[in-house]
Coordinates of N, CA and C in Angstrom, one line a residue:
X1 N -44.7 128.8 -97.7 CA -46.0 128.7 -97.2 C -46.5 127.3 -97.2
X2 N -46.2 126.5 -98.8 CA -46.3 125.2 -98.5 C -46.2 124.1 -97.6
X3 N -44.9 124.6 -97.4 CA -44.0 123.8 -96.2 C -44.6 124.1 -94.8
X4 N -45.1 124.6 -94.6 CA -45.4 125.3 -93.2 C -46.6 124.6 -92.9
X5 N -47.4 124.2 -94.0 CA -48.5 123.4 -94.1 C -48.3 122.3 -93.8
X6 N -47.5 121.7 -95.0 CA -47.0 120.7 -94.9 C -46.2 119.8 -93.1
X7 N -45.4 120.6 -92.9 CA -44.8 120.6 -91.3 C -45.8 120.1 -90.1
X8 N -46.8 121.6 -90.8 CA -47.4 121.6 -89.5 C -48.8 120.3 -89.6
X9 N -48.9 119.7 -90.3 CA -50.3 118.8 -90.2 C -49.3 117.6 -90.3
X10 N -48.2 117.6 -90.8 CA -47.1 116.2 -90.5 C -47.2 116.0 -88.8
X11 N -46.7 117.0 -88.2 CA -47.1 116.9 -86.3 C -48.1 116.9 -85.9
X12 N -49.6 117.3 -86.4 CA -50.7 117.3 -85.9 C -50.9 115.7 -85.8
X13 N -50.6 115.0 -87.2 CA -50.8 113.9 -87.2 C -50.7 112.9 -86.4
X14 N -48.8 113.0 -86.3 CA -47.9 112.7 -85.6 C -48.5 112.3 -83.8
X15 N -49.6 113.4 -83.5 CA -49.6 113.6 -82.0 C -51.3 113.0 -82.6
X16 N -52.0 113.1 -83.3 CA -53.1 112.5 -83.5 C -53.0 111.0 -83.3
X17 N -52.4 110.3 -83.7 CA -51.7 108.8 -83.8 C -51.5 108.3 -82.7
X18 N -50.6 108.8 -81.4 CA -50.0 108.5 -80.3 C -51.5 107.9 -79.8
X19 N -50.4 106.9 -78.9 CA -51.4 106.4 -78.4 C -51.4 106.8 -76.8
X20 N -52.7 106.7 -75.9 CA -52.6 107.5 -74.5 C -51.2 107.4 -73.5
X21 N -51.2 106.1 -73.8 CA -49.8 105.9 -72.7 C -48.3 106.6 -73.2
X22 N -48.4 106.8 -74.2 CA -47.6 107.7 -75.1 C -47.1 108.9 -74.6
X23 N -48.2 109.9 -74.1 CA -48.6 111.0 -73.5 C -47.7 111.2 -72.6
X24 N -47.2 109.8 -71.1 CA -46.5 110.2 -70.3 C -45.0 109.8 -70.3
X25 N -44.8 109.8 -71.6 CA -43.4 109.7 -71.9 C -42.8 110.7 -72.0
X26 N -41.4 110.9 -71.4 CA -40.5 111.5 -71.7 C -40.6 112.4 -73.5
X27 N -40.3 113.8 -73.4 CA -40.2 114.7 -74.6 C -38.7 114.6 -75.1
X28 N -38.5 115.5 -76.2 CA -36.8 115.8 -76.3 C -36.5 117.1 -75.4
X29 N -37.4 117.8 -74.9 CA -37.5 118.7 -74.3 C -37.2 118.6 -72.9
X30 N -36.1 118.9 -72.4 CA -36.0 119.0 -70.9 C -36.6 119.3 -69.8
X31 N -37.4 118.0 -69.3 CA -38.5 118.7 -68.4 C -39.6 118.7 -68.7
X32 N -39.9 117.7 -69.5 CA -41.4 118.0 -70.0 C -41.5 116.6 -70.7
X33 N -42.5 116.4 -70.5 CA -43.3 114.8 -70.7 C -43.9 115.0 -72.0
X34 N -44.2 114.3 -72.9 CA -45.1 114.4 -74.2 C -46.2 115.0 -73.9
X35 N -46.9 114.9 -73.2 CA -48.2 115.7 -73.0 C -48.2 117.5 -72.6
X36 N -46.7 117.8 -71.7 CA -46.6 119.1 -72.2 C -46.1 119.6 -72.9
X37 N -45.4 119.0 -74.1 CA -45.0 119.7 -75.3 C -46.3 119.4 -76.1
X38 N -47.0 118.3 -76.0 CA -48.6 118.8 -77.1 C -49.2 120.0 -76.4
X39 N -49.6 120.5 -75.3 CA -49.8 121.2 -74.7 C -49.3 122.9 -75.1
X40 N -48.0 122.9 -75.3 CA -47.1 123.8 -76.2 C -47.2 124.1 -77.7
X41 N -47.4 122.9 -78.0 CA -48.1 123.3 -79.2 C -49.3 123.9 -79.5
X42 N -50.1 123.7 -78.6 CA -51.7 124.2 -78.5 C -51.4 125.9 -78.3
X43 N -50.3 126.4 -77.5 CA -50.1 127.7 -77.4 C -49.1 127.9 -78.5
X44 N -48.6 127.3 -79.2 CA -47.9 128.2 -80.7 C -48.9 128.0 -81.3
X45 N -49.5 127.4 -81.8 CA -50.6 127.3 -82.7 C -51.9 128.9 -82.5
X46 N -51.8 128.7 -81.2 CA -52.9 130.7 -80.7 C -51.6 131.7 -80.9
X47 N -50.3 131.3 -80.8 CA -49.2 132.1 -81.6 C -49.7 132.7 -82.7
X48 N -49.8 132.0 -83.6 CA -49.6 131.5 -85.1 C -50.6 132.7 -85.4
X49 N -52.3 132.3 -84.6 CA -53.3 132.9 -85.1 C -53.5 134.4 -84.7
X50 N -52.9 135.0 -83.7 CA -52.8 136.3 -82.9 C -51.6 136.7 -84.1
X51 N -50.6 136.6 -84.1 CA -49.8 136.8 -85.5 C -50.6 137.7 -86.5
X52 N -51.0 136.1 -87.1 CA -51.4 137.1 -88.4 C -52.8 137.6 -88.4
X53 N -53.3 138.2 -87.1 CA -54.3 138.5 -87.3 C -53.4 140.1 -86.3
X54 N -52.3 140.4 -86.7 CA -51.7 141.6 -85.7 C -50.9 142.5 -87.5
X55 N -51.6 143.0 -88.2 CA -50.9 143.5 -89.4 C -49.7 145.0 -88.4
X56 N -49.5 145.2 -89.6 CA -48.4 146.7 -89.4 C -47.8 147.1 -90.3
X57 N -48.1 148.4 -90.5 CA -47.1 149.1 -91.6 C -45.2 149.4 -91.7
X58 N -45.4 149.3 -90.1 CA -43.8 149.2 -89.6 C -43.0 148.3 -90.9
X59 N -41.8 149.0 -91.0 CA -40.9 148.4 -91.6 C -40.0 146.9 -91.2
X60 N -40.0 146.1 -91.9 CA -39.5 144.2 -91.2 C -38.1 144.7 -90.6
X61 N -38.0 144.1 -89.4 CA -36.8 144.2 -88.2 C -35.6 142.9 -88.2
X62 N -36.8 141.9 -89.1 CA -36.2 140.4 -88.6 C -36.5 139.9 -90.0
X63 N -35.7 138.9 -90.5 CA -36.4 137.6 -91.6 C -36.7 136.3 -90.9
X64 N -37.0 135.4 -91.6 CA -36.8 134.0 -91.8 C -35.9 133.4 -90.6
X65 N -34.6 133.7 -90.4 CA -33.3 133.4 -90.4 C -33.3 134.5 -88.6
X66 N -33.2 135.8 -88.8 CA -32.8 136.1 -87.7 C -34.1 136.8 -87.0
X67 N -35.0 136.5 -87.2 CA -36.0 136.1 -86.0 C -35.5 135.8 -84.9
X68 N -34.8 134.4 -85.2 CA -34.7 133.5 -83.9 C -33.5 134.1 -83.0
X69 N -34.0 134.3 -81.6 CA -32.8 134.1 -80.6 C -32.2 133.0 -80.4
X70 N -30.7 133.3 -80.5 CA -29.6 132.5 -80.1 C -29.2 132.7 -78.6
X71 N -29.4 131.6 -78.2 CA -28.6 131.3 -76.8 C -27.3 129.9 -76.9
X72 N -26.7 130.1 -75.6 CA -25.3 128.9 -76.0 C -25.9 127.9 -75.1
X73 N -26.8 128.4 -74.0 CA -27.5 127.3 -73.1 C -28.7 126.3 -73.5
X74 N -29.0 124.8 -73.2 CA -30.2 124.7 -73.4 C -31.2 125.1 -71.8
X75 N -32.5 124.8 -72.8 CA -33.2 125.2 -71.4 C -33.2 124.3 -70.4
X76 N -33.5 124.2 -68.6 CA -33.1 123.3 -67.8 C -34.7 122.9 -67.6
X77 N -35.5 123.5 -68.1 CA -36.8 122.9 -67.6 C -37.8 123.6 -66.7
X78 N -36.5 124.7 -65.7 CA -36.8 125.2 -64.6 C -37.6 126.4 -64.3
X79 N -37.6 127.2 -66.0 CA -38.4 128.5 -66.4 C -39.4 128.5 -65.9
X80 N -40.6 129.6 -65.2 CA -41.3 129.7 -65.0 C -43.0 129.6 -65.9
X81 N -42.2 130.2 -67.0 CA -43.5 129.8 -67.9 C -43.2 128.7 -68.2
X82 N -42.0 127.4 -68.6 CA -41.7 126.1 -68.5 C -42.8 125.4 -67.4
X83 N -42.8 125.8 -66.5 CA -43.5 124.8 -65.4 C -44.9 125.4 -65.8
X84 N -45.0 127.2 -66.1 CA -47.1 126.9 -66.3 C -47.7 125.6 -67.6
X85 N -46.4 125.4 -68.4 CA -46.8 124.6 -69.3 C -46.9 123.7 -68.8
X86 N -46.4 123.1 -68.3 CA -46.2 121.6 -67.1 C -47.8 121.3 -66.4
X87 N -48.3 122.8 -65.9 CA -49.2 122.2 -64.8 C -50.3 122.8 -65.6
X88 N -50.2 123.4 -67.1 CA -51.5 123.6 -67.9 C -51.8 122.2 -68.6
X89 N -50.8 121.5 -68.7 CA -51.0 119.9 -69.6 C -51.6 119.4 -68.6
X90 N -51.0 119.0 -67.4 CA -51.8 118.2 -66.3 C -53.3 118.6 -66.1
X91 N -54.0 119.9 -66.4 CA -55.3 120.4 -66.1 C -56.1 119.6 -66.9
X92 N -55.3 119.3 -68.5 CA -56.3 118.3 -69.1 C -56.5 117.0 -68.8
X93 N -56.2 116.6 -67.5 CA -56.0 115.2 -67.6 C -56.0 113.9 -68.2
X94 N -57.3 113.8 -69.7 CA -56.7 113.0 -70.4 C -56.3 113.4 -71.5
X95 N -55.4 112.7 -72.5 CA -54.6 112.6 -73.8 C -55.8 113.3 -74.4
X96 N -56.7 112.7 -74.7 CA -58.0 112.6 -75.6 C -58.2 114.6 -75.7
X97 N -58.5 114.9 -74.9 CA -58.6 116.4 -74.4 C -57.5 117.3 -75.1
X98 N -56.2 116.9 -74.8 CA -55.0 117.7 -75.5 C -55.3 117.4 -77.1
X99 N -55.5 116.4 -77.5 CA -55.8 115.6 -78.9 C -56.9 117.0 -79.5
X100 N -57.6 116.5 -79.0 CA -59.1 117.3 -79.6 C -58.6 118.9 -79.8
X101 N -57.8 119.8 -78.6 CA -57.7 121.2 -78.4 C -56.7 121.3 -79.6
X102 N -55.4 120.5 -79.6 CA -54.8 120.9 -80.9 C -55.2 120.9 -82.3
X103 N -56.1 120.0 -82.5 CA -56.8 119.2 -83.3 C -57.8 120.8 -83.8
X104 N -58.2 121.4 -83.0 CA -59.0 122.5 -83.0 C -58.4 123.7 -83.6
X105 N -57.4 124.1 -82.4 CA -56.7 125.4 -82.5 C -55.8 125.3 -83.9
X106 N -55.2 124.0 -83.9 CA -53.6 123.6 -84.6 C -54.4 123.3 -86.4
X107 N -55.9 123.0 -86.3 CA -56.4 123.5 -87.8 C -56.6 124.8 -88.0
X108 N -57.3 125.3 -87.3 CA -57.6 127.5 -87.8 C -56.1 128.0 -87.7
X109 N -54.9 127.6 -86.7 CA -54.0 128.2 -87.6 C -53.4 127.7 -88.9
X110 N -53.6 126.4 -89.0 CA -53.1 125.9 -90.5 C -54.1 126.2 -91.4
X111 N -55.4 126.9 -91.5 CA -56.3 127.7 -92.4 C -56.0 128.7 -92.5
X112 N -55.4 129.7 -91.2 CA -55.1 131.1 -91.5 C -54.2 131.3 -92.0
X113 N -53.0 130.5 -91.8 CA -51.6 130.1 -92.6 C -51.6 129.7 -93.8
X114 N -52.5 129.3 -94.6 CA -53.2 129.1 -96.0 C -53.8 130.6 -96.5
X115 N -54.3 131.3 -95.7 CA -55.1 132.2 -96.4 C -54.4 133.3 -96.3
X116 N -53.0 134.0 -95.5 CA -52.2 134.8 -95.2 C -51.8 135.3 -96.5
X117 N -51.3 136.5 -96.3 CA -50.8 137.3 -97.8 C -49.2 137.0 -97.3
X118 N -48.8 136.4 -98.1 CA -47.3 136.3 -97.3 C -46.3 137.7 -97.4
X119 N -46.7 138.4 -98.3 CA -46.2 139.6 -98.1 C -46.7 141.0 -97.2
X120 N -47.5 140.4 -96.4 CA -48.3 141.3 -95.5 C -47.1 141.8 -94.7
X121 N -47.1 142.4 -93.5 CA -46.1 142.5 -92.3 C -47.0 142.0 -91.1
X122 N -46.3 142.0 -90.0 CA -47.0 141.3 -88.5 C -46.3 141.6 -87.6
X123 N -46.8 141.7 -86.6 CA -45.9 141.9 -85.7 C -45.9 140.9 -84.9
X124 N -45.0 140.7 -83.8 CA -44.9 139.2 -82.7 C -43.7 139.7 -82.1
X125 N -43.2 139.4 -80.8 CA -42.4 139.2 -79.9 C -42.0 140.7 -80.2
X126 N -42.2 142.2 -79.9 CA -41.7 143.4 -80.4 C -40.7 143.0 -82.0
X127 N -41.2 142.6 -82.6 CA -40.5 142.1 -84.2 C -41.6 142.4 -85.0
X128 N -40.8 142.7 -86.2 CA -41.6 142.6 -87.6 C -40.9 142.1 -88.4
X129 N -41.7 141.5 -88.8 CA -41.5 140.5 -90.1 C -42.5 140.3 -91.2
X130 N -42.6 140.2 -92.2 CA -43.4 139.2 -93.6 C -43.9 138.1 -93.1
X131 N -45.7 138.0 -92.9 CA -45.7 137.0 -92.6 C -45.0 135.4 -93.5
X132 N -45.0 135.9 -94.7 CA -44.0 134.6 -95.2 C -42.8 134.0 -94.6
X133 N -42.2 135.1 -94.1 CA -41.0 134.8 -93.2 C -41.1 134.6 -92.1
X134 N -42.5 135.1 -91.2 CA -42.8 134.1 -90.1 C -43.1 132.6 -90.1
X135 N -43.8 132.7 -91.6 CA -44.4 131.4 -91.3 C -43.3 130.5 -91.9
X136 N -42.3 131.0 -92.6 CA -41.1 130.0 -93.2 C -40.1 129.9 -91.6
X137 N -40.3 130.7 -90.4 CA -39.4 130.5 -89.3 C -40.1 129.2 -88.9
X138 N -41.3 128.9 -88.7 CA -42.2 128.4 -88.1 C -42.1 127.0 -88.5
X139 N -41.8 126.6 -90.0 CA -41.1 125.7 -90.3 C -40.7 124.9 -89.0
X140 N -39.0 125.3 -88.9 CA -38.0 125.1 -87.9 C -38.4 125.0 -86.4
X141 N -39.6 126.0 -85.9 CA -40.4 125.1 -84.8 C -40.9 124.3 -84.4
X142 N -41.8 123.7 -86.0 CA -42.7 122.5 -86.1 C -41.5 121.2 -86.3
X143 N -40.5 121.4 -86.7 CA -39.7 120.5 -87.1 C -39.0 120.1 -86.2
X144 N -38.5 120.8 -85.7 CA -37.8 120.5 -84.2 C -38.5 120.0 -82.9
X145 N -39.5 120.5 -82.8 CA -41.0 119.7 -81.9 C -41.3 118.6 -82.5
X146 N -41.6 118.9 -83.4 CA -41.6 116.9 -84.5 C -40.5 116.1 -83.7
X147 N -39.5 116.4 -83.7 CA -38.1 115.2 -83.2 C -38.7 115.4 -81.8
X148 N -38.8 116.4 -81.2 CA -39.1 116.3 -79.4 C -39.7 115.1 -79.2
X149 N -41.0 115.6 -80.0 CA -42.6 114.5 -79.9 C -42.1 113.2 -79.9
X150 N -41.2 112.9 -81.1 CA -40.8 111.1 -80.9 C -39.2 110.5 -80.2
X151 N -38.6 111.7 -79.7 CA -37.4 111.4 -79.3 C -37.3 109.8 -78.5
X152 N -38.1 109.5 -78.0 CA -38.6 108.3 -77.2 C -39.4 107.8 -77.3
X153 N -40.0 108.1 -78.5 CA -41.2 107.2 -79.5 C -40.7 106.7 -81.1
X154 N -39.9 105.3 -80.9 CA -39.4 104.9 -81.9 C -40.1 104.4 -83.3
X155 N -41.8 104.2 -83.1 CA -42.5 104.1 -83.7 C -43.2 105.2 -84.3
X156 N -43.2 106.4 -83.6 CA -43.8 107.5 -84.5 C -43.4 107.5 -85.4
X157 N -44.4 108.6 -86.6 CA -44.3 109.1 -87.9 C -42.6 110.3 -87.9
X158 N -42.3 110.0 -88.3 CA -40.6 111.3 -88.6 C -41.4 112.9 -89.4
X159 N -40.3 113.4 -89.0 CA -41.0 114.5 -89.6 C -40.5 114.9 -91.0
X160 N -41.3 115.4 -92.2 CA -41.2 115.3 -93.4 C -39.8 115.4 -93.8
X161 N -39.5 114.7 -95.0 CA -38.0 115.1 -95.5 C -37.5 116.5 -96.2
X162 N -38.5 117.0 -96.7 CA -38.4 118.2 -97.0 C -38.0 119.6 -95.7
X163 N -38.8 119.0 -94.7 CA -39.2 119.9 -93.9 C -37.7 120.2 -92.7
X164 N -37.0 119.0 -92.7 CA -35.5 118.4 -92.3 C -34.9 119.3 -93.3
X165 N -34.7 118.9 -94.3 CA -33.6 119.6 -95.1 C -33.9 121.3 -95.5
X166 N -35.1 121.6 -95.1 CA -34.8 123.5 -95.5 C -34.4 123.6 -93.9
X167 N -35.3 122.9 -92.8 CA -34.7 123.3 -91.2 C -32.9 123.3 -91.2
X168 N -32.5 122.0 -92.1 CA -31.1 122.2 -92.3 C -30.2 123.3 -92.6
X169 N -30.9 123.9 -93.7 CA -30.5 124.9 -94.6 C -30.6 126.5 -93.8
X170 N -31.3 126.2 -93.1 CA -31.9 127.4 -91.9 C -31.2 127.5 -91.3
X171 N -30.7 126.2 -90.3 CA -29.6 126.2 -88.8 C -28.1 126.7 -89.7
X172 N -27.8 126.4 -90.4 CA -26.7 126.4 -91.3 C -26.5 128.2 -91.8
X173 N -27.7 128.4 -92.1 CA -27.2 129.8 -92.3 C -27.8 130.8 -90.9
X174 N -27.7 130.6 -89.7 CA -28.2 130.8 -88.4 C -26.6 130.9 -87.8
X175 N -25.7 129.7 -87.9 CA -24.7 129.5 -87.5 C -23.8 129.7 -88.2
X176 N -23.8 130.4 -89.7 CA -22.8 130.5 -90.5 C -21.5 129.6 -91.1
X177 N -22.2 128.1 -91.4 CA -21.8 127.6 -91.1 C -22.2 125.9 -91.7
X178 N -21.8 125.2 -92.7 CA -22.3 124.2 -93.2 C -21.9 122.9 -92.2
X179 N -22.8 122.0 -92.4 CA -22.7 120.5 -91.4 C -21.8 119.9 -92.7
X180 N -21.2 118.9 -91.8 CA -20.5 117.9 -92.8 C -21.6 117.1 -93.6
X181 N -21.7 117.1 -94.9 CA -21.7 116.1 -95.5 C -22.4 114.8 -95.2
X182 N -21.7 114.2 -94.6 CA -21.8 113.0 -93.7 C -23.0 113.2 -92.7
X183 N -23.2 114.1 -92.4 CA -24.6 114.2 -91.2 C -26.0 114.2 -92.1
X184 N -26.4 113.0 -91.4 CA -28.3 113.7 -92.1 C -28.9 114.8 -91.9
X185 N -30.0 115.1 -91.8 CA -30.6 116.7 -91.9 C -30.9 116.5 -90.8
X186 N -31.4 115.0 -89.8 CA -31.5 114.8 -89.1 C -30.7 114.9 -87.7
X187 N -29.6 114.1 -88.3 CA -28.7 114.7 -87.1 C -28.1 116.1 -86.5
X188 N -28.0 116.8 -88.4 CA -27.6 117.9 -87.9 C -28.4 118.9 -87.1
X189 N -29.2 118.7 -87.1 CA -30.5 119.7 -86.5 C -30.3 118.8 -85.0
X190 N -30.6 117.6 -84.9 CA -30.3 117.7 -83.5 C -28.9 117.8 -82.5
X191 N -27.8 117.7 -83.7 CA -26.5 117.9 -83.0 C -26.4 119.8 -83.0
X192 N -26.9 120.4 -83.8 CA -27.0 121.8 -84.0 C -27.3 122.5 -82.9
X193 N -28.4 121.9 -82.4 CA -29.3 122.9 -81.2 C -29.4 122.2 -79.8
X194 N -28.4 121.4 -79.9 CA -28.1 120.5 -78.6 C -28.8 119.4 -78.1
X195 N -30.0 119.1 -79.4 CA -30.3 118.0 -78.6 C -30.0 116.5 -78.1
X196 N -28.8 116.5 -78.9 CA -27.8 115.3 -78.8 C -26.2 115.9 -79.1
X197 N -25.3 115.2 -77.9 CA -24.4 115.6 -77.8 C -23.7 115.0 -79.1
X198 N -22.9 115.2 -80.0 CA -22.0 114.7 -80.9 C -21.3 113.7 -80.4
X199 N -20.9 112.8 -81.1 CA -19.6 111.8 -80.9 C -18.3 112.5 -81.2
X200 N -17.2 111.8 -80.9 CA -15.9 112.2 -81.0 C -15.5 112.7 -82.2
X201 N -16.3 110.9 -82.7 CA -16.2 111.3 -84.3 C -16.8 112.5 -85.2
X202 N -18.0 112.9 -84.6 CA -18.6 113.9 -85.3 C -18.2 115.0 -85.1
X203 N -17.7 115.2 -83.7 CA -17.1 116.4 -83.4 C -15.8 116.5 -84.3
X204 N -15.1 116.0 -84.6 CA -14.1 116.1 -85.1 C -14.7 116.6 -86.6
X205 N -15.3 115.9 -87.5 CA -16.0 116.3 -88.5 C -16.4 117.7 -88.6
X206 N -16.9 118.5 -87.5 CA -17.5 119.8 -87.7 C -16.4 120.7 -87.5
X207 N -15.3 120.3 -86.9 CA -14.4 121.5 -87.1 C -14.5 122.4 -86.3
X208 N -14.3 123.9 -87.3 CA -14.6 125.2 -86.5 C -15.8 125.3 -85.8
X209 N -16.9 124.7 -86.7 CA -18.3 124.8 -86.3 C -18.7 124.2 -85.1
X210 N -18.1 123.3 -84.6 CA -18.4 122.9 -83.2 C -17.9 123.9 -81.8
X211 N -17.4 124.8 -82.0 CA -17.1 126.0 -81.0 C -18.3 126.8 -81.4
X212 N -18.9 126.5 -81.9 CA -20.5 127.2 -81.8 C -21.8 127.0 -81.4
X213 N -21.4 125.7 -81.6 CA -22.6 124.7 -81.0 C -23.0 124.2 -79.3
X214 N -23.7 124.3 -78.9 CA -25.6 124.3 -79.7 C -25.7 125.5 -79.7
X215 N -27.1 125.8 -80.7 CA -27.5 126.7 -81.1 C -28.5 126.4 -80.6
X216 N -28.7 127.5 -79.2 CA -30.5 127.0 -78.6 C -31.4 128.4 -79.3
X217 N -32.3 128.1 -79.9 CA -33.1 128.7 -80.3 C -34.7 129.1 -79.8
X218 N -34.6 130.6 -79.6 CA -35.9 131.0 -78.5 C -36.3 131.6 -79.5

């Protein structure tokens, strides 16, 4: 629950900081410019809050861990709700506007995410889960959108080191499957889920585990 806090006000920040021209930079996200992945975030964040405000007695379906869908493809950009994202960032025309909405939405869920009983249940995507174990998936959302946000912003803030190494520990047990050693929590997470293709060398390093990779996660 800590962490999730922690994560998630490390990227608020992160996108608080940027400066306007920042905005129309290229994302790590295919297809999408900085301004529509802040934009994306403003809709996980009314995720976050419709969540745990959706209790259920239902028995948990999913944890932490296998919540997430596994695909072998990344996405091309071309998705339909991909593009409403696209042309709901553009509606705000300036930076300042996306700033302020996440700045809004992206604190009441990091309050509701504070006040949550982690052992409640919730429902989301036809799943149930603990909200603990949603909000410890959510982690691995915020953290991976963290790397998006600065993939082309050499100056941004990084995303926490704690928050890197449990994402590590996540992908790893997602894929069954330990990174070498030799990889930071950093790389592994982005050579894990495709956001950067591996070198020869690294591919060699992963072994079996590289017939698995990426791990796109929906």
């Amino acid at each position: 629950m800590d962490l999730f806090s922690r994560s998630w006000a490390a990227l608020r920040t992160a996108v608080a900081e940027l400066p306007d021209k920042d905005f129309a930079q290229p994302s790590g996200c295919t297809g999408w410019l900085v301004r529509d992945l802040v934009c994306h975030l403003i809709i996980d964040a009314q995720d976050v809050l419709i969540t745990l405000v959706t209790p259920t007695e239902t028995e948990p379906t999913v944890d932490a861990v296998t919540y997430w869908n596994v695909e072998s493809q990344p996405p091309t950009g071309e998705d339909p709700l991909d593009a409403l994202t696209v042309r709901l960032a553009a509606a705000y025309e300036e930076p300042r506007l996306l700033k302020f909405h996440l700045d809004d939405v992206g604190s009441a869920a990091g309050r509701a995410a504070a006040l949550a009983d982690p052992g409640v249940r919730v429902n989301t995507r036809d799943q149930v889960l603990t909200a603990g174990d949603y909000l410890t998936a959510y982690v691995l959302e915020w953290t991976l959108h963290h790397l998006d946000l600065i993939a082309y912003l050499p100056d941004a803030t990084e995303p926490p080191a704690e928050s890197l190494a449990q994402c590590r520990a996540t992908l790893e047990k997602i894929a069954d499957g330990a990174f070498p050693a030799s990889f930071s929590d950093k790389d592994a997470l982005l050579v894990g889920t495709g956001r950067r293709a591996p070198t020869d060398a690294e591919k060699a390093e992963l072994g079996k585990l590289a017939a698995k990779l990426p791990l796109v996660l929906g």
